[in-house]
Every structure is written in C-alpha cells, then in structure tokens.
Short mmCIF file of C-alpha atoms in Angstrom, two decimals:
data_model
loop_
_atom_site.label_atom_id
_atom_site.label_comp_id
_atom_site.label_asym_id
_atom_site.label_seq_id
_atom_site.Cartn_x
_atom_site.Cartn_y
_atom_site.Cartn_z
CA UNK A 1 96.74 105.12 83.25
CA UNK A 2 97.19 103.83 86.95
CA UNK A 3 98.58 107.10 87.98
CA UNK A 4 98.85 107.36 91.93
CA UNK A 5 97.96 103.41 92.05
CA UNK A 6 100.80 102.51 94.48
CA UNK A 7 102.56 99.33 94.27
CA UNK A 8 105.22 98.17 97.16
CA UNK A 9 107.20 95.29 95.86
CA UNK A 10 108.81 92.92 98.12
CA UNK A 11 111.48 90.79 96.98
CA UNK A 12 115.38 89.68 98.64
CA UNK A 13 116.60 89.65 95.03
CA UNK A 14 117.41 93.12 94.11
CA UNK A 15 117.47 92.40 90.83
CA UNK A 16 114.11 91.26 90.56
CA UNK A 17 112.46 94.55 92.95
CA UNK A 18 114.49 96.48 90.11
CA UNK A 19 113.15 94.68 87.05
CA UNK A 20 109.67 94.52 87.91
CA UNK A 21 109.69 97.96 89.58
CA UNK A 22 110.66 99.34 86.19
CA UNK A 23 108.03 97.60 84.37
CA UNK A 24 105.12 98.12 86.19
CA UNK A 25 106.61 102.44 86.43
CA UNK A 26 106.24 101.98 82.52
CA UNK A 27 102.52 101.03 82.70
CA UNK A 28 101.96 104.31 85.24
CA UNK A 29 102.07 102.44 88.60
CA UNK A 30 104.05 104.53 91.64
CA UNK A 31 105.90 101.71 92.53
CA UNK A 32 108.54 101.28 95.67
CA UNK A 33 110.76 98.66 96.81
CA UNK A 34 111.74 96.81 99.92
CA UNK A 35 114.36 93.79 100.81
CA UNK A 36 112.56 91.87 103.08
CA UNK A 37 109.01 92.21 105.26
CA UNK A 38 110.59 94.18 107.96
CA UNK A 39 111.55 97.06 105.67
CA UNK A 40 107.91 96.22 104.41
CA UNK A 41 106.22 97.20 107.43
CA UNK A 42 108.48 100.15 108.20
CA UNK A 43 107.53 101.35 104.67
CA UNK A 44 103.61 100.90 105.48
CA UNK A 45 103.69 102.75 108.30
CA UNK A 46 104.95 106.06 106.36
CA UNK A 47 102.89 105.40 103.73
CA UNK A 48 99.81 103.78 102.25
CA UNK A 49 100.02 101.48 99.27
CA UNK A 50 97.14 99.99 97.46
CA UNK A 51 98.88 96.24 96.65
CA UNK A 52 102.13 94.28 97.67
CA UNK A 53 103.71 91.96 95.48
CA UNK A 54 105.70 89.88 97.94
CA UNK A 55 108.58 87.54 97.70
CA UNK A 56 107.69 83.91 99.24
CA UNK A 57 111.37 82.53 100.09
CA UNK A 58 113.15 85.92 102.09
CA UNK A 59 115.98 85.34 104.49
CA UNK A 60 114.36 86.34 108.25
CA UNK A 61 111.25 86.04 107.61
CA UNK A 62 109.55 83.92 104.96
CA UNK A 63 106.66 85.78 102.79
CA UNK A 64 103.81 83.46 104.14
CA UNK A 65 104.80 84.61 107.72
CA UNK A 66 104.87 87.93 106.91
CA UNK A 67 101.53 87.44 104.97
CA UNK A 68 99.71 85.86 108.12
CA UNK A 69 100.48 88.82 110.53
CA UNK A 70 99.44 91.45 108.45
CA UNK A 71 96.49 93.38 109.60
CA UNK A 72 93.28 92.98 108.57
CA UNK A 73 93.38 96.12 106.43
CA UNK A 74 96.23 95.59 104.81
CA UNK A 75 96.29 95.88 100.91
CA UNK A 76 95.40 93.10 98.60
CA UNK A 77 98.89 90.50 98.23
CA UNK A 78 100.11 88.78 95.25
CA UNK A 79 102.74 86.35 96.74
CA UNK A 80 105.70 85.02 93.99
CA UNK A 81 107.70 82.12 94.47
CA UNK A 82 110.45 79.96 92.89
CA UNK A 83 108.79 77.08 94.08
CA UNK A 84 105.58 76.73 92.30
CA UNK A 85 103.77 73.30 93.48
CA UNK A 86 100.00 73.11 94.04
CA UNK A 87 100.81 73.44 97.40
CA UNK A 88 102.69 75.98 98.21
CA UNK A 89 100.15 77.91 95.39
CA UNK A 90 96.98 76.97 97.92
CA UNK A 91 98.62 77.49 101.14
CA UNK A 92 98.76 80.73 100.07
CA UNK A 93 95.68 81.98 98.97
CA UNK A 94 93.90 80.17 101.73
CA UNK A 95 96.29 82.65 104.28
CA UNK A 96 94.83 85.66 102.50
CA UNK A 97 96.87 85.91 99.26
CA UNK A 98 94.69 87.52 96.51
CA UNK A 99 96.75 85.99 93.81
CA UNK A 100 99.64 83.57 93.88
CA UNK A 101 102.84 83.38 90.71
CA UNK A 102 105.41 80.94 90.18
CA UNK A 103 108.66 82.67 89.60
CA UNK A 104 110.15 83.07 87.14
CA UNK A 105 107.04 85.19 86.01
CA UNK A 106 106.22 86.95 82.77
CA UNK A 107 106.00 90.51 83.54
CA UNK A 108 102.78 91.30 81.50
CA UNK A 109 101.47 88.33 82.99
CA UNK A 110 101.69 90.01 86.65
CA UNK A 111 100.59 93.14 85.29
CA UNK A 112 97.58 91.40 83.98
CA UNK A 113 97.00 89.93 87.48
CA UNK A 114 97.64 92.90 89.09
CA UNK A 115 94.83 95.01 87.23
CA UNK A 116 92.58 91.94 88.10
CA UNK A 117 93.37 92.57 91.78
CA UNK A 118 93.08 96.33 91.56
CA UNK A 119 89.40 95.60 90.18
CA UNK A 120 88.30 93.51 92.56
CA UNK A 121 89.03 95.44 95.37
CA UNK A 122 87.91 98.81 93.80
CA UNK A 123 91.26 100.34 93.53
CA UNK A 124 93.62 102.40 91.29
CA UNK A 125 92.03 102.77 88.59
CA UNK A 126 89.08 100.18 88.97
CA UNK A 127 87.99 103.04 91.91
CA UNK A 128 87.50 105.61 89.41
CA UNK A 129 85.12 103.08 87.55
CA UNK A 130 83.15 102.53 91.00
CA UNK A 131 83.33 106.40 91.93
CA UNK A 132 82.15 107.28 88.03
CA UNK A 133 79.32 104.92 88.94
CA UNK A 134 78.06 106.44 92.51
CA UNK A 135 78.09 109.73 90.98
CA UNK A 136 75.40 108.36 88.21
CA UNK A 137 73.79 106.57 91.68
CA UNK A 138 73.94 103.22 90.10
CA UNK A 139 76.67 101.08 91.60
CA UNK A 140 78.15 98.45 89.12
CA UNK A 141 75.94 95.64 89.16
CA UNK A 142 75.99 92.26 86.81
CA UNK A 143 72.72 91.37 86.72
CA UNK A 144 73.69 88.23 89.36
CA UNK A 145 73.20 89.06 92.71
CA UNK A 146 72.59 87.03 95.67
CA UNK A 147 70.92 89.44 98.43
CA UNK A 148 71.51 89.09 102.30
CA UNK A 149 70.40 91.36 105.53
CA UNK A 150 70.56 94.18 103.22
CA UNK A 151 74.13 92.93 101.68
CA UNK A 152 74.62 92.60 97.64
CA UNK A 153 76.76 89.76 96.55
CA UNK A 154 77.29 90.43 92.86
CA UNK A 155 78.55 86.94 91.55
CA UNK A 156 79.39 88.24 88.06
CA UNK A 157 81.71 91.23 88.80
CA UNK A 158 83.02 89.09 91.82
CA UNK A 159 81.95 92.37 94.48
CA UNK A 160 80.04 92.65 97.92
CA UNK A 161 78.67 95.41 99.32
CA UNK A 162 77.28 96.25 102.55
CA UNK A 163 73.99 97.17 103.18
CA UNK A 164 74.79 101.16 102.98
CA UNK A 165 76.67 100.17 99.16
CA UNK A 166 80.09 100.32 100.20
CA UNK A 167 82.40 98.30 98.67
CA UNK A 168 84.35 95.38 100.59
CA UNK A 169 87.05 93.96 99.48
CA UNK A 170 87.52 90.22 100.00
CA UNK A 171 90.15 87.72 98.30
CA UNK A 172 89.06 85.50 95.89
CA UNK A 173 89.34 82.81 98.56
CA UNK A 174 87.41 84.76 100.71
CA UNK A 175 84.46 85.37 98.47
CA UNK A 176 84.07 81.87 97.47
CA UNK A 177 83.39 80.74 100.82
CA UNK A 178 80.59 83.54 101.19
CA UNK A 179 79.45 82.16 98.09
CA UNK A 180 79.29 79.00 98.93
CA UNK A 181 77.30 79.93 102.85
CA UNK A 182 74.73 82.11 100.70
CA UNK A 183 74.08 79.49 97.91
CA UNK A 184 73.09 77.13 100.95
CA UNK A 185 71.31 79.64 103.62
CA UNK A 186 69.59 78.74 106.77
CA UNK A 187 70.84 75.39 107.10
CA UNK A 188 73.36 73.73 109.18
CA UNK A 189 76.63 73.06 106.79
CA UNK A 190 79.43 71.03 108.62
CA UNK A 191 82.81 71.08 107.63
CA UNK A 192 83.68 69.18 104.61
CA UNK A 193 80.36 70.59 102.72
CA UNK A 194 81.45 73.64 103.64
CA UNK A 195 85.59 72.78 102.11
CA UNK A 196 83.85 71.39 98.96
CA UNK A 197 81.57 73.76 98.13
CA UNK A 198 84.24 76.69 98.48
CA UNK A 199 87.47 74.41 97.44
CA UNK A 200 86.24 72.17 94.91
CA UNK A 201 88.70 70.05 94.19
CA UNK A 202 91.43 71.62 96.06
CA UNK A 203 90.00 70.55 99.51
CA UNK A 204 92.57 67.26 100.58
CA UNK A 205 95.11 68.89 103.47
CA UNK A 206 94.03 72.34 103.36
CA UNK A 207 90.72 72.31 105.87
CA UNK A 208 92.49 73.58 108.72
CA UNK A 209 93.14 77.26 106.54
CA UNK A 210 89.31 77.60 105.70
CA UNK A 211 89.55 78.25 109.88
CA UNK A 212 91.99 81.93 109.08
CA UNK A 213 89.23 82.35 106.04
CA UNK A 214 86.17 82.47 108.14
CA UNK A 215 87.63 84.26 110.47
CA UNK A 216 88.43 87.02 108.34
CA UNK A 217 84.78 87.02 106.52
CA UNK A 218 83.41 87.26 109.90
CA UNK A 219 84.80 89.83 110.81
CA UNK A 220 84.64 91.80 107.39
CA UNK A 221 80.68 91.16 107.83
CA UNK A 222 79.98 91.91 111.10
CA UNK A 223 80.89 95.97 110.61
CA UNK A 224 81.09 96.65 114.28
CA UNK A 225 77.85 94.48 115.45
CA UNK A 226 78.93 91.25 116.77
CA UNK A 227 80.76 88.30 114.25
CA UNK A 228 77.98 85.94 114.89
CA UNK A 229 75.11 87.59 112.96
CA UNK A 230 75.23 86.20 109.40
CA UNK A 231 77.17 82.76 109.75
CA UNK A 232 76.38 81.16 113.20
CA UNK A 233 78.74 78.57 114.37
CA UNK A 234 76.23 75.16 115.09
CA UNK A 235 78.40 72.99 118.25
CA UNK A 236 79.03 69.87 116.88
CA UNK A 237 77.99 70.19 113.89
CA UNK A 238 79.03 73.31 111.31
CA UNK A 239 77.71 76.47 110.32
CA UNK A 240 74.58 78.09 109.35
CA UNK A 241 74.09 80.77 107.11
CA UNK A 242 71.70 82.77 108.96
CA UNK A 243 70.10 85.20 106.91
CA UNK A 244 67.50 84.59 103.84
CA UNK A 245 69.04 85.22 100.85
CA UNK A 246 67.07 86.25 97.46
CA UNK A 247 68.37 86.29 94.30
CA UNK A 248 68.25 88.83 91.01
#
C-alpha cells in the first residue's frame, strides 16, 4: 500500500483526471486533480505532492512549458500525450521528464511506471524501503558502484548519494549523463562523446537539451559549494570529469 504517496494529475480532459484518478485511489495513492498547469502550481503551493502526471497538449499553456519552469525541486513528472512520436517522447525526458506515455495509456501500465518512478527517487513507498535500510545502517546498495569525492553512484539500483548518504533524486536522463562523465573521469570529453555516451542512439537533433541536463546535474552535485567542482567546463573543447572515480 502507497498510503499518503500523493499523486497530482494534470490533464484538460476531465474525463481522463477522473478515470485515472480513480484507478490509481484503488491501488492506495492520495491522488488530486487539476485542469491545466496554472491550477497546478496554485495546488503546489498549498500542498506537497510526491509525482505529477501531466497532460502534454493543455489549452494556455502546453505541458512541456509548464515542465521547463518548474523548480528545481519539484516532484518527479511523467508527461502523457496523444501524440506519441520519438520526438516529442525525447524532447521530453531530455527537459526533465522522468518518464514519458503515449496516450491513450493502459492504466496498469502507468501504475507500473509510476512505482518505477516512486523507487527511483526514494518515495512513497520505495522511502520506507530506504528508511527500513538506514535504520539497519546499511543503505541499499547493488553491489555496482562507481565512487566519486565521497559520492556513491549505484549503477544497479539506478541511485546516487552524496557523500553524507543522502539520497538524490535524478531523472533517468539525468543519471545517464553522470554515468556516462564517471565511466570516462579526468579527461576532457567534448560534446558529441559526451551526447553518445549518455544518448546512444537517440543523439541526432536533441544536443542542444543535454545543455538544461547538465545544468541541472550541476547543480544537484554541487550541494551549496560552487557547480564547477566535479564536471569542469574545458573552453573550446568539452568537459572533464574531475574527480577519480573507483569502482566496487
């Protein structure tokens, strides 16, 4: 049970906020509804949510829009959308999207990807996993790690922590381009290494995004102490990946 996991659902079609408000209520989310990203926000600022399933194509203001002015700690997004090309899917997640489905969706299928979310970012019920796991003083741990400045990258589970074991949450986006900076450390990456490594195969139009992505890894590593420390910005030529990194 999900219990006080709180799910705000974002969608012009009322029909739609109803139907998969219901469901997820049904699987023991708290769920709540708004119409478009404006009552979004309003309903933020009253109250904290732990993920937003929002609605791509709103009248007012489009989903992606609203998605790229959220703040920094805003809850993990799963964006839906009736049009469903490659994309629109990778525009998405390289803005900050944790998860991206075509609509129409199957319910269970979002619920599924919902709970994956939830892990990854150590909420809802995946925190009382994490929590059950401090108290034992053992934090969950794969067995693959990459090690950094004090930093744990655990490439099984999919989790960072910082260097006093809290958990950050990136997006899957997010964590493959750490990955692919601490698979390569202390040398000068430039720009389409960088897109290939991280992308794979979805690199062609998108290298302009990774620029939001780094950005927001910066600044989730830095923790108060300058955004240059771990991944160094080399004029003219990339980006380095400053610290040694072990791994085990």
């Amino acid at each position: 049970m999900d219990l006080e996991t709180r799910i705000l659902i974002v969608d012009d079609d009322e029909g739609i906020r109803t139907l998969i408000s219901e469901f997820l209520a049904k699987h023991g989310f708290a769920t709540a509804t708004a119409a478009d990203p404006i009552e979004m926000r309003e309903m933020m600022a009253r109250q904290n949510y732990d993920l937003i399933v929002l609605d791509v194509m709103m009248p007012r203001e489009d989903g992606l829009t609203a998605l790229r002015h959220m703040a920094e700690d805003a809850p993990p997004v799963i964006m839906l959308s009736a049009v469903g090309s490659d994309v629109d899917r990778i525009v998405g997640l390289e803005m900050g999207a944790d998860d991206y489905l075509a609509k129409p969706c199957n319910p269970r299928e979002l619920l599924a990807r919902i709970r994956t979310v939830l892990r990854r970012h150590g909420k809802g019920a995946a925190s009382e996993r994490v929590a059950a796991n401090d108290d034992a003083q053992a934090d969950p741990n794969s067995g693959d790690n990459l090690h950094f400045a004090g930093w744990r990258m655990d490439l099984g589970l999919r989790l960072l922590f910082d260097p006093e074991s809290r958990l950050i949450a990136l997006s899957d986006g997010e964590f493959r381009l750490l990955r692919a900076f601490a698979e390569h450390p202390r040398r000068v990456l430039n720009r389409d290494q960088v897109l290939e490594w991280s992308r794979g195969e979805e690199t062609e139009h998108y290298d302009r995004a990774i620029d939001v992505q780094l950005s927001r890894l910066r600044r989730k590593l830095a923790g108060g102490r300058g955004s240059e420390d771990i991944i160094r910005t080399v004029r003219n030529e990339g980006y380095l990946f400053a610290p040694a990194v072990t791994r085990g």
